CSV table of N, CA and C in Angstrom, one decimal:
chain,number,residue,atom,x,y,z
A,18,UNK,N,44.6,-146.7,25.3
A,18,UNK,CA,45.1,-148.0,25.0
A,18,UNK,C,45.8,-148.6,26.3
A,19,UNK,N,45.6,-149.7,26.5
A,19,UNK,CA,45.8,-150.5,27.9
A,19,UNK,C,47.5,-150.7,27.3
A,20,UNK,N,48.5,-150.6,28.5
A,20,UNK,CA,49.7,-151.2,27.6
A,20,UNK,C,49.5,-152.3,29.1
A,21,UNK,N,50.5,-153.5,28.8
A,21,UNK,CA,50.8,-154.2,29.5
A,21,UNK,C,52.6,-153.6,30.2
A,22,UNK,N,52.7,-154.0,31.5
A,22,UNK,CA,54.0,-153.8,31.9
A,22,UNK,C,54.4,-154.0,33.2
A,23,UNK,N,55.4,-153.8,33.9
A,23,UNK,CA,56.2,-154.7,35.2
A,23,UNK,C,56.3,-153.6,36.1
A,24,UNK,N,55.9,-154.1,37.1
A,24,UNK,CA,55.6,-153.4,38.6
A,24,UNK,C,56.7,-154.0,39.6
A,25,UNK,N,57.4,-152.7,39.9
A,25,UNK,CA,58.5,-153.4,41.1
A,25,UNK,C,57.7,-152.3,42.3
A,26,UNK,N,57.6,-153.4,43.3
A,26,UNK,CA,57.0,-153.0,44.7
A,26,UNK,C,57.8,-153.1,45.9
A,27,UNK,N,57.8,-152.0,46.6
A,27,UNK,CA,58.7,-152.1,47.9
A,27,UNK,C,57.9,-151.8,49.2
A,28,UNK,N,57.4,-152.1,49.2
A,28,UNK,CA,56.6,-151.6,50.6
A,28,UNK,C,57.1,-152.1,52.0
A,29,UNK,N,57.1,-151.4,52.8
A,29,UNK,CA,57.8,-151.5,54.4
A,29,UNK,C,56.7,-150.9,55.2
A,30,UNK,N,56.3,-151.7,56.1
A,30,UNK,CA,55.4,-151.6,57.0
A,30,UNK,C,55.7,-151.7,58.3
A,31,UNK,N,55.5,-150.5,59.2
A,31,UNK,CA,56.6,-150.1,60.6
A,31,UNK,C,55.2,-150.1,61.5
A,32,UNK,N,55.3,-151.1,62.8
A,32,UNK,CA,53.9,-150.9,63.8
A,32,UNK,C,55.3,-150.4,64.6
A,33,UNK,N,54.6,-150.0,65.9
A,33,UNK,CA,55.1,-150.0,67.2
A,33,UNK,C,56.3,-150.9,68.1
A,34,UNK,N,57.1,-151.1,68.3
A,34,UNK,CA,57.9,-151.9,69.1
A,34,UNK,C,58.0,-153.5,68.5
A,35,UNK,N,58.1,-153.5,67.0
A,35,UNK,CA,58.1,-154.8,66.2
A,35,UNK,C,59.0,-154.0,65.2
A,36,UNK,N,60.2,-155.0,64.9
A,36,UNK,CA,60.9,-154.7,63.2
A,36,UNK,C,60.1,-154.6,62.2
A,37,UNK,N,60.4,-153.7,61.1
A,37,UNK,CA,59.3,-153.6,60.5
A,37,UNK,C,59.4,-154.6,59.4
A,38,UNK,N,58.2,-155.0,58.6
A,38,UNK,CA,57.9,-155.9,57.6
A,38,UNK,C,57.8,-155.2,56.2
A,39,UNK,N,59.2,-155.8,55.6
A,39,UNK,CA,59.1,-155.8,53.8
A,39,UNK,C,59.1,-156.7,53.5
A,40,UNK,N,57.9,-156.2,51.9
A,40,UNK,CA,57.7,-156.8,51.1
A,40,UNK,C,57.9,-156.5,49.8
A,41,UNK,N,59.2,-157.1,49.3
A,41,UNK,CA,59.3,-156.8,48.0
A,41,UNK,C,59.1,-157.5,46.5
A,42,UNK,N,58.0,-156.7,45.5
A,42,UNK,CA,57.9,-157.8,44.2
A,42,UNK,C,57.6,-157.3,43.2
A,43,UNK,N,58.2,-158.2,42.1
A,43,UNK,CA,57.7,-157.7,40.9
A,43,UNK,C,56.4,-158.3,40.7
A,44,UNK,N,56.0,-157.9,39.6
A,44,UNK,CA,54.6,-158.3,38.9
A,44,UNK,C,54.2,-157.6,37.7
A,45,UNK,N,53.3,-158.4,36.8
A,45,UNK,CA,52.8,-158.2,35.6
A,45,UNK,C,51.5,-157.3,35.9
A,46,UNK,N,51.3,-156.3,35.0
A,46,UNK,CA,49.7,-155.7,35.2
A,46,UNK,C,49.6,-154.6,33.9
A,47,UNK,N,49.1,-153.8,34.1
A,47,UNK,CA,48.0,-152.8,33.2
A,47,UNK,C,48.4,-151.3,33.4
A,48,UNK,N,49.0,-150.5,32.7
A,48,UNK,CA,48.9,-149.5,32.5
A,48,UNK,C,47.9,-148.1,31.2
A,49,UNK,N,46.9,-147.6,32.1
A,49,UNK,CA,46.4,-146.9,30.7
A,49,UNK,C,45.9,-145.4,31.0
A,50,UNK,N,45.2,-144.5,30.2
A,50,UNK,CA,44.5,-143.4,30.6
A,50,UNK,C,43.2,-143.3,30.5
A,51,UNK,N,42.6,-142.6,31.3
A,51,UNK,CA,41.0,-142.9,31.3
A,51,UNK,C,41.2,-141.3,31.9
A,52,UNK,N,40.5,-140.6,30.9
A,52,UNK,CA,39.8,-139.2,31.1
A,52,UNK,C,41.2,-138.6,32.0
A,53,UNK,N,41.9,-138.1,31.6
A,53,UNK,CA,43.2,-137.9,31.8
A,53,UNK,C,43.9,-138.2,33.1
A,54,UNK,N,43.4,-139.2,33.4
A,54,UNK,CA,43.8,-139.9,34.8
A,54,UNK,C,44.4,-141.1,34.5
A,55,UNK,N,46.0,-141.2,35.1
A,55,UNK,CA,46.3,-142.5,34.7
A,55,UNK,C,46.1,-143.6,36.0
A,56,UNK,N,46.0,-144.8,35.0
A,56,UNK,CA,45.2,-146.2,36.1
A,56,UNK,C,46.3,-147.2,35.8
A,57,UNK,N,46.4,-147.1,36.6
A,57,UNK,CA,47.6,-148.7,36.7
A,57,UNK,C,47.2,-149.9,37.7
A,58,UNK,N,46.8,-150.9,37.3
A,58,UNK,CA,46.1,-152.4,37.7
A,58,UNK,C,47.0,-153.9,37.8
A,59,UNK,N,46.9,-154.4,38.9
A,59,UNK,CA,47.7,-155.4,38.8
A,59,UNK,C,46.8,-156.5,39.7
A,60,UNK,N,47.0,-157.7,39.7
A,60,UNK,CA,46.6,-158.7,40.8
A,60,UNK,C,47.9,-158.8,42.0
A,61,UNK,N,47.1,-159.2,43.3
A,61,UNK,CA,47.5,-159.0,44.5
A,61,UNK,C,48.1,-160.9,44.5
A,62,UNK,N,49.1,-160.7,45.0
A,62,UNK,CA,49.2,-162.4,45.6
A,62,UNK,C,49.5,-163.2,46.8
A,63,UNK,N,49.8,-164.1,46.7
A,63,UNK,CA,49.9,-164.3,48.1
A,63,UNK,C,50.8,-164.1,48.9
A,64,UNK,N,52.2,-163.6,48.3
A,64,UNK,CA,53.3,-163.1,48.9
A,64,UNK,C,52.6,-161.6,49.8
A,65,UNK,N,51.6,-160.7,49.4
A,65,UNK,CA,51.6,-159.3,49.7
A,65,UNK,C,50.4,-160.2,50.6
A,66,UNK,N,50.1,-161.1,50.8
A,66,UNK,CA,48.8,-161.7,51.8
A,66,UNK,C,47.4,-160.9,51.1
A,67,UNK,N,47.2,-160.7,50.3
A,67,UNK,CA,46.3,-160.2,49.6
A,67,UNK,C,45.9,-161.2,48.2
A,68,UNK,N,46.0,-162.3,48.3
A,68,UNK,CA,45.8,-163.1,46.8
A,68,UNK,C,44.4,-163.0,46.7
A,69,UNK,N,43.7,-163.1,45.7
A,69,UNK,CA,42.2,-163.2,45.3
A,69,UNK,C,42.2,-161.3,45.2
A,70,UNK,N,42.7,-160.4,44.8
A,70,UNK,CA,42.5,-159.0,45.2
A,70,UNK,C,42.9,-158.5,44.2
A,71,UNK,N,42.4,-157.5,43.3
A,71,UNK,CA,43.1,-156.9,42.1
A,71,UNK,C,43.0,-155.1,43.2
A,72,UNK,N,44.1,-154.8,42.8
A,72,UNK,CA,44.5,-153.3,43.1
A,72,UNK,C,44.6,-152.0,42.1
A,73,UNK,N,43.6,-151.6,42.3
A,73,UNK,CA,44.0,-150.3,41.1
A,73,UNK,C,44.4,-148.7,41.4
A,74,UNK,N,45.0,-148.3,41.1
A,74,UNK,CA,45.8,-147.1,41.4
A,74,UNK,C,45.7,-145.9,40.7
A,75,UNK,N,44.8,-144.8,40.7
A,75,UNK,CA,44.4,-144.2,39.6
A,75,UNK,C,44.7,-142.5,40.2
A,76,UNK,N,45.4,-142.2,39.4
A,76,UNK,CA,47.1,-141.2,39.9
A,76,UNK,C,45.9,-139.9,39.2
A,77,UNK,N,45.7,-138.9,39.9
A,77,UNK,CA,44.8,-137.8,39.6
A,77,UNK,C,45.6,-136.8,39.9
A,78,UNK,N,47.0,-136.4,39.3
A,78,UNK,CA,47.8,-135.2,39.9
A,78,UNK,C,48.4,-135.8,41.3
A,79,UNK,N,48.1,-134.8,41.8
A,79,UNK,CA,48.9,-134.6,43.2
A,79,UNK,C,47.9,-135.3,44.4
A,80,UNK,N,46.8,-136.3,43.6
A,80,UNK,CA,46.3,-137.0,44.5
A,80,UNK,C,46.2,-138.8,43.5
A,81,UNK,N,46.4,-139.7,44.5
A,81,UNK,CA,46.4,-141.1,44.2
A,81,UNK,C,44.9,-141.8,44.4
A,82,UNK,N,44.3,-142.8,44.0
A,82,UNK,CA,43.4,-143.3,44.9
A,82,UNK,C,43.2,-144.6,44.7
A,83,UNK,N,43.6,-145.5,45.8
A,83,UNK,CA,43.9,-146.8,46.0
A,83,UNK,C,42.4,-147.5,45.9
A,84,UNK,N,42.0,-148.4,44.8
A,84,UNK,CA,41.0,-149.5,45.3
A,84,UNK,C,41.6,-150.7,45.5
A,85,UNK,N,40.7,-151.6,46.1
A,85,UNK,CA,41.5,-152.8,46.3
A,85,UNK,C,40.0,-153.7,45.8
A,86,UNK,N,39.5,-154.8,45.2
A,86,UNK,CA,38.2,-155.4,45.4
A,86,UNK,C,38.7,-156.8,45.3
A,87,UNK,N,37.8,-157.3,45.8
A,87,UNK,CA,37.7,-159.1,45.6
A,87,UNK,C,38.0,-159.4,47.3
A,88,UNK,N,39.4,-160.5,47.4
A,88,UNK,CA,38.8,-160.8,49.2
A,88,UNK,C,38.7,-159.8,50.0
A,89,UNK,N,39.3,-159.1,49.9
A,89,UNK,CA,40.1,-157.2,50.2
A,89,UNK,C,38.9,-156.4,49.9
A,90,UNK,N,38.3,-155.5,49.9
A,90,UNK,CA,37.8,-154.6,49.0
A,90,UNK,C,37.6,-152.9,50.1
A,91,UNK,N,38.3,-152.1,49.7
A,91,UNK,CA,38.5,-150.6,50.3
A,91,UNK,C,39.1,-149.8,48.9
A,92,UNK,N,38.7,-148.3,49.8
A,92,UNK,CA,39.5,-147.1,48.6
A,92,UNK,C,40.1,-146.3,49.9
A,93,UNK,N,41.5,-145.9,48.9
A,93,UNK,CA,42.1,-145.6,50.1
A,93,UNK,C,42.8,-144.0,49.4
A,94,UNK,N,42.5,-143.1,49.7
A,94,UNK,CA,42.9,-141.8,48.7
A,94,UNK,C,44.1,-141.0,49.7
A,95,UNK,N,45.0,-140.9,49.0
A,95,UNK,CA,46.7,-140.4,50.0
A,95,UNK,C,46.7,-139.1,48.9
A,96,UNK,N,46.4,-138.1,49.6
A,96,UNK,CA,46.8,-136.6,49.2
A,96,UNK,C,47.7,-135.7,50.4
A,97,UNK,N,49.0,-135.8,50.1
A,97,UNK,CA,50.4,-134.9,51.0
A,97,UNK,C,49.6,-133.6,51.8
A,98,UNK,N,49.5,-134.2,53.1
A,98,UNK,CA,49.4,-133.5,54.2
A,98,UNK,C,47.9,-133.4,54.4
A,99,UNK,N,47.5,-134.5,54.3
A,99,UNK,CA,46.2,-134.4,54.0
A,99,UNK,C,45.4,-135.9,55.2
A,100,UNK,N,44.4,-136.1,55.9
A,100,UNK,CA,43.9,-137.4,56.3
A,100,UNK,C,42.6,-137.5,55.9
A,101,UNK,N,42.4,-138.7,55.4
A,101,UNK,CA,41.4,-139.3,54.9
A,101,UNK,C,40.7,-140.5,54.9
A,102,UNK,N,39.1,-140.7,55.6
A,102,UNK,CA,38.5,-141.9,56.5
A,102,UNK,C,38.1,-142.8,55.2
A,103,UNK,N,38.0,-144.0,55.7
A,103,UNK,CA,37.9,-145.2,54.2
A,103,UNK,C,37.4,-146.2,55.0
A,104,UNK,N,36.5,-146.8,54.5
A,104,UNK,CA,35.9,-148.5,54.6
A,104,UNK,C,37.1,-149.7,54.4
A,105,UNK,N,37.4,-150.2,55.1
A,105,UNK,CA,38.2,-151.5,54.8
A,105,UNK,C,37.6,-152.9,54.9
A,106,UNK,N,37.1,-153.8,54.3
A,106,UNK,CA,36.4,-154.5,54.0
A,106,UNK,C,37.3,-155.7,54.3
A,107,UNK,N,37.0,-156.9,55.5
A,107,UNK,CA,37.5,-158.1,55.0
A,107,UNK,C,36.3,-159.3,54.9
A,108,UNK,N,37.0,-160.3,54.9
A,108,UNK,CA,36.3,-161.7,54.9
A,108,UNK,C,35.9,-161.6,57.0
A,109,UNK,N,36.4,-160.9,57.5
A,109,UNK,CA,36.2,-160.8,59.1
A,109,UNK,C,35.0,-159.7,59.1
A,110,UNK,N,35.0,-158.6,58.6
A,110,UNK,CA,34.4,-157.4,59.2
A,110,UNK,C,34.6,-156.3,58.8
A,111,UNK,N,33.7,-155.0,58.8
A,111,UNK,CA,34.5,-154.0,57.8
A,111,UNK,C,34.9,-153.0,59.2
A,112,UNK,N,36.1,-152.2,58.8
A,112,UNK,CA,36.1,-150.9,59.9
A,112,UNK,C,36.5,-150.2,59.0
A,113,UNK,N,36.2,-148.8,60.1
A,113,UNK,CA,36.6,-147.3,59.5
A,113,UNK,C,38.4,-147.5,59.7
A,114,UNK,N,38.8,-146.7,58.9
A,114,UNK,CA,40.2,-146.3,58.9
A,114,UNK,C,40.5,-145.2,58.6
A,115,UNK,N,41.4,-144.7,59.0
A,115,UNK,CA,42.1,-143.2,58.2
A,115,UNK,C,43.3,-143.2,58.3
A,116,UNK,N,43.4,-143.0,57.1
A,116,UNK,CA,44.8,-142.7,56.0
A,116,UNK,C,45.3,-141.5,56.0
A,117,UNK,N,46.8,-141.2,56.7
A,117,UNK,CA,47.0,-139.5,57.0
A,117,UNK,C,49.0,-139.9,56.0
A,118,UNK,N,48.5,-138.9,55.1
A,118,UNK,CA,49.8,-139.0,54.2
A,118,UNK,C,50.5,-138.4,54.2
A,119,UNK,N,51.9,-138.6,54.7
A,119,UNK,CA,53.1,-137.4,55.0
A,119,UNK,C,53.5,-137.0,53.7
A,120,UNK,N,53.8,-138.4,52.9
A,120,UNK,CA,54.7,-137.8,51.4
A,120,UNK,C,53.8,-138.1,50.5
A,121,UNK,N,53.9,-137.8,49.1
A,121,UNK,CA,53.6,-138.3,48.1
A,121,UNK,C,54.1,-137.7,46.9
A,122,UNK,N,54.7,-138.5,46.2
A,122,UNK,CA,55.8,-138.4,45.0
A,122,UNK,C,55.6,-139.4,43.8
A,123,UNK,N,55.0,-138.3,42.5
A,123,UNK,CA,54.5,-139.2,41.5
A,123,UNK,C,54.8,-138.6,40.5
A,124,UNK,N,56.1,-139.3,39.3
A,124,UNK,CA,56.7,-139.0,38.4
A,124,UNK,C,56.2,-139.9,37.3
A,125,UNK,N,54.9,-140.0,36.9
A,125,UNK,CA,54.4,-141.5,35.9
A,125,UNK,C,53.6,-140.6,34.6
A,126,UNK,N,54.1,-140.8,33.4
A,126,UNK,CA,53.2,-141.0,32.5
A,126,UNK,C,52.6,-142.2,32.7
A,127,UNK,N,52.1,-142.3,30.9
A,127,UNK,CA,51.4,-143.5,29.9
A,127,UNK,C,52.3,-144.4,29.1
A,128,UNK,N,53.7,-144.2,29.8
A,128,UNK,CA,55.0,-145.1,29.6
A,128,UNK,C,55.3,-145.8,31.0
A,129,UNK,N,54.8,-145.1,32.1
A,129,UNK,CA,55.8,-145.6,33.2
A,129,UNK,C,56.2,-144.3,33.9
A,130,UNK,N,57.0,-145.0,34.7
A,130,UNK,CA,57.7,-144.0,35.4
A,130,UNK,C,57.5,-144.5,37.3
A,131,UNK,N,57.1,-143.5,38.4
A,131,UNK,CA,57.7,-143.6,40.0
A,131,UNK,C,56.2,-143.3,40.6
A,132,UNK,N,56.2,-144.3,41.5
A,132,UNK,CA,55.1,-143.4,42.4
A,132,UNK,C,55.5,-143.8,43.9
A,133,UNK,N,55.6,-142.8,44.9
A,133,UNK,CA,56.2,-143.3,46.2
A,133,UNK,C,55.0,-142.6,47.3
A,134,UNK,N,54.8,-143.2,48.1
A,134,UNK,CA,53.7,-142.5,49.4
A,134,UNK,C,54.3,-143.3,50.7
A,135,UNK,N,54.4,-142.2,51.9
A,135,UNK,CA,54.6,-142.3,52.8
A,135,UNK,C,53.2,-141.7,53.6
A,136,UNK,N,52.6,-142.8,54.7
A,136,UNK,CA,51.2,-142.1,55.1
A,136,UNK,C,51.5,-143.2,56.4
A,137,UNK,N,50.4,-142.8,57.2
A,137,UNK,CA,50.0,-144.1,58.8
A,137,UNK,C,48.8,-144.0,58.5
A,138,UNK,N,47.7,-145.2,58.9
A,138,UNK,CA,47.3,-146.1,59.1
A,138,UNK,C,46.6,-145.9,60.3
A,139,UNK,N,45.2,-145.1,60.5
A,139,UNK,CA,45.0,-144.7,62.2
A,139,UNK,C,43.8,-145.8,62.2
A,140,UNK,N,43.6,-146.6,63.4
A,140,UNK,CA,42.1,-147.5,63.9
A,140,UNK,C,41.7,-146.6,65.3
A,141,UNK,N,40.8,-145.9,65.0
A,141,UNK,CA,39.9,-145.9,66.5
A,141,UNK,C,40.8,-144.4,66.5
A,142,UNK,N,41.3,-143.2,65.7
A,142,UNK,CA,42.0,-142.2,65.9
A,142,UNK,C,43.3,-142.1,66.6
A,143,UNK,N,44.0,-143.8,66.3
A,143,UNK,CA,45.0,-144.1,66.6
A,143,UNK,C,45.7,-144.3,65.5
A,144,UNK,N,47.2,-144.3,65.2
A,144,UNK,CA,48.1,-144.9,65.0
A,144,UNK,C,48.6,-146.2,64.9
A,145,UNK,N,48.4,-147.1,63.7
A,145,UNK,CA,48.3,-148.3,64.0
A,145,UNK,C,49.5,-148.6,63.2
A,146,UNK,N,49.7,-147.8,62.0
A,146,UNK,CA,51.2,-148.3,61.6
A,146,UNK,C,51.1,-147.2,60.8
A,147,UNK,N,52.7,-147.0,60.5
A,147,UNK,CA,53.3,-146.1,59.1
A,147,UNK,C,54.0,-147.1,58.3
A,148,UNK,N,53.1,-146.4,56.7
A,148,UNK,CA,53.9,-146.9,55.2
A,148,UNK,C,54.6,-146.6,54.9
A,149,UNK,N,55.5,-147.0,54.0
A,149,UNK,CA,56.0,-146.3,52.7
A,149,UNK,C,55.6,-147.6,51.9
A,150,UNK,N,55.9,-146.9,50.3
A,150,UNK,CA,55.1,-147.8,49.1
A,150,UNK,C,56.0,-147.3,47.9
A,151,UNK,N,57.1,-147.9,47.3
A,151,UNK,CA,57.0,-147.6,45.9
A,151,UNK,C,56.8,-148.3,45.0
A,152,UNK,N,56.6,-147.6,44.0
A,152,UNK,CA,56.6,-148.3,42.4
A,152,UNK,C,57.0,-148.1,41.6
A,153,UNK,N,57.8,-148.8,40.9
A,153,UNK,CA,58.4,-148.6,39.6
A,153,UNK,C,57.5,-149.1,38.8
A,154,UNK,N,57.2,-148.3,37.5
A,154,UNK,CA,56.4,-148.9,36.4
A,154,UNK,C,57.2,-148.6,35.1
A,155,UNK,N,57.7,-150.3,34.5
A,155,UNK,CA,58.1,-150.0,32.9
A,155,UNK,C,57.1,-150.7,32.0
A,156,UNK,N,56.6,-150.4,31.0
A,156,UNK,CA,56.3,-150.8,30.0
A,156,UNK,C,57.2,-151.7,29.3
A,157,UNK,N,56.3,-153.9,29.1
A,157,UNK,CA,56.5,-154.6,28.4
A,157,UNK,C,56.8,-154.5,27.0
A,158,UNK,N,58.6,-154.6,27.3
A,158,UNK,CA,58.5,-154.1,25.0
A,158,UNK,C,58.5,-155.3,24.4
A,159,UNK,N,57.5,-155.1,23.4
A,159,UNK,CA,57.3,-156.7,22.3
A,159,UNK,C,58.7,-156.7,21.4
A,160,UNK,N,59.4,-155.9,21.7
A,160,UNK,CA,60.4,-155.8,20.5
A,160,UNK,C,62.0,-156.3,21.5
A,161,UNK,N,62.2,-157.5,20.9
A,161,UNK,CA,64.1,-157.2,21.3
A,161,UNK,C,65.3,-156.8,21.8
A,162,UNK,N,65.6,-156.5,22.2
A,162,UNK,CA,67.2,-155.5,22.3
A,162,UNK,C,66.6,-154.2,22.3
A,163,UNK,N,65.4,-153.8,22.6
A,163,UNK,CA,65.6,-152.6,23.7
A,163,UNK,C,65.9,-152.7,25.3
A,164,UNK,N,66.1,-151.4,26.2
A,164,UNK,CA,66.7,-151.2,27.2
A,164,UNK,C,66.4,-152.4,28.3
A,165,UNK,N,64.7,-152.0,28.1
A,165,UNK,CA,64.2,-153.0,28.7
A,165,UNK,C,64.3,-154.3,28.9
A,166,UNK,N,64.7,-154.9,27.6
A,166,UNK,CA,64.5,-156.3,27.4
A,166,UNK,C,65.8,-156.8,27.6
A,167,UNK,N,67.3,-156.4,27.9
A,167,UNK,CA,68.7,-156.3,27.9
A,167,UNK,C,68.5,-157.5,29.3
A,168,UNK,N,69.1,-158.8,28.9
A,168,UNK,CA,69.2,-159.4,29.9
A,168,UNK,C,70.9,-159.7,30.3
A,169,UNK,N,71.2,-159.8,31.8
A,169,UNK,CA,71.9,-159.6,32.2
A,169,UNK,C,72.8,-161.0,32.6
A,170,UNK,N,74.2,-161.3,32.9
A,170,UNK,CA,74.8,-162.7,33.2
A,170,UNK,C,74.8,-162.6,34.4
A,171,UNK,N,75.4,-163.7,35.1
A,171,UNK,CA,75.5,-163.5,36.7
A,171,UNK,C,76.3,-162.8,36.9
A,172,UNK,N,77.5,-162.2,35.9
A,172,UNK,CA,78.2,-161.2,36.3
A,172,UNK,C,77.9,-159.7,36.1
A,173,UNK,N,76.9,-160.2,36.3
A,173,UNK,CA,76.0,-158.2,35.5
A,173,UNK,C,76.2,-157.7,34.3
A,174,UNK,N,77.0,-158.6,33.2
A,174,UNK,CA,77.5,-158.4,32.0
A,174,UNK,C,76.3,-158.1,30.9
A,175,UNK,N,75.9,-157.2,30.3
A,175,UNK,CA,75.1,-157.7,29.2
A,175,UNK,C,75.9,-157.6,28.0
A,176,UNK,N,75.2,-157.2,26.8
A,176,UNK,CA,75.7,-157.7,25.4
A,176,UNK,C,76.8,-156.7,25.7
A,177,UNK,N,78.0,-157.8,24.8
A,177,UNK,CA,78.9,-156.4,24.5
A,177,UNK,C,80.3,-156.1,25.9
A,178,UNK,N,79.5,-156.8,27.1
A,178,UNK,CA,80.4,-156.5,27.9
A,178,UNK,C,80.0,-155.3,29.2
A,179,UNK,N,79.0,-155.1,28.9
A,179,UNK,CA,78.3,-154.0,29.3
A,179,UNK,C,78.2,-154.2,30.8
A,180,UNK,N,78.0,-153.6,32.0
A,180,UNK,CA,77.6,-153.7,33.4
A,180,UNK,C,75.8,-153.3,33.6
A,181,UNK,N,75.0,-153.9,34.3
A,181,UNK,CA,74.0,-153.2,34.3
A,181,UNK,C,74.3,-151.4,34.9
A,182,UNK,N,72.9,-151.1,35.1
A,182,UNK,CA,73.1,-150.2,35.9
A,182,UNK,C,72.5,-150.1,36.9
A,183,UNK,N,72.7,-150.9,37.6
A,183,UNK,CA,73.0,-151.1,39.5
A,183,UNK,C,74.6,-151.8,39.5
A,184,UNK,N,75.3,-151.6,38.2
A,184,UNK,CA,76.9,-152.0,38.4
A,184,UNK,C,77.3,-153.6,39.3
A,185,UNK,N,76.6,-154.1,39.0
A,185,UNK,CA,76.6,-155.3,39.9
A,185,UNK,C,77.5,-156.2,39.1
């Protein structure tokens, strides 16, 4: 069963002798299981420079495998300590790339839960940049005054008097 639910994205993208570039966002998308593989789906937008691109992320244990299709379209598979060659597909031209993954850290059921990868980015058996990527995934509750749904004042107050928990 597909659940619907909220994707918080952190990604930090580090080239060479440039500050690196984050991007951080939430977003709406797709959590489900398919042959005991979980798949989690979202659209790309124009903040991540990827709009027109749906991303799917299909978590196989201790290996991930990134698709991306529409303006974008590549698979990009990050297994810890592992490099791996991929098609990258633009509206310009396609090239080879390889994906060499330092970390990978995935704590997600069919509720939700963490997925984090740290990998570089080689063109031409170079080094063109190092990632990191997380994600938080909760599941949309249709229901009220659960955890989830606890909205907060500007003074981090929720019901009751309560502080979030980032204590803000």
């Amino acid at each position: 069963m597909r659940k619907n639910v909220v994707i918080s994205l952190l990604g930090v993208q580090r080239y060479d002798k440039t500050p690196p570039d984050v991007i951080e966002l939430e977003t709406q998308g797709q959590l489900h299981e398919e042959d005991g593989v979980l798949v989690l789906s979202y659209e790309e937008s124009e903040l991540t420079g990827l709009e027109g691109t749906r991303t799917t992320l299909r978590i196989e244990g201790e290996r991930v495998v990134m698709l991306r299709e529409g303006e974008l379209n590549t698979q990009m598979i990050f297994e810890e300590g592992q490099r791996h060659l991929s098609l990258y597909e633009t509206p310009y031209g396609t090239m080879s790339i390889g994906v060499r993954t330092w970390s990978l850290f995935v704590e997600m059921d069919s509720s939700g839960g963490e997925l984090e990868m740290d990998y570089a980015v080689e063109v031409e058996h170079s080094i063109a940049g190092r990632n990191t990527f997380r994600i938080e995934v909760r599941e949309v509750s249709s229901k009220k005054g659960r955890e989830n749904d606890v909205e907060f004042d500007s003074e981090g107050q929720g019901p009751g008097g309560q502080a979030d928990s980032a204590g803000l």
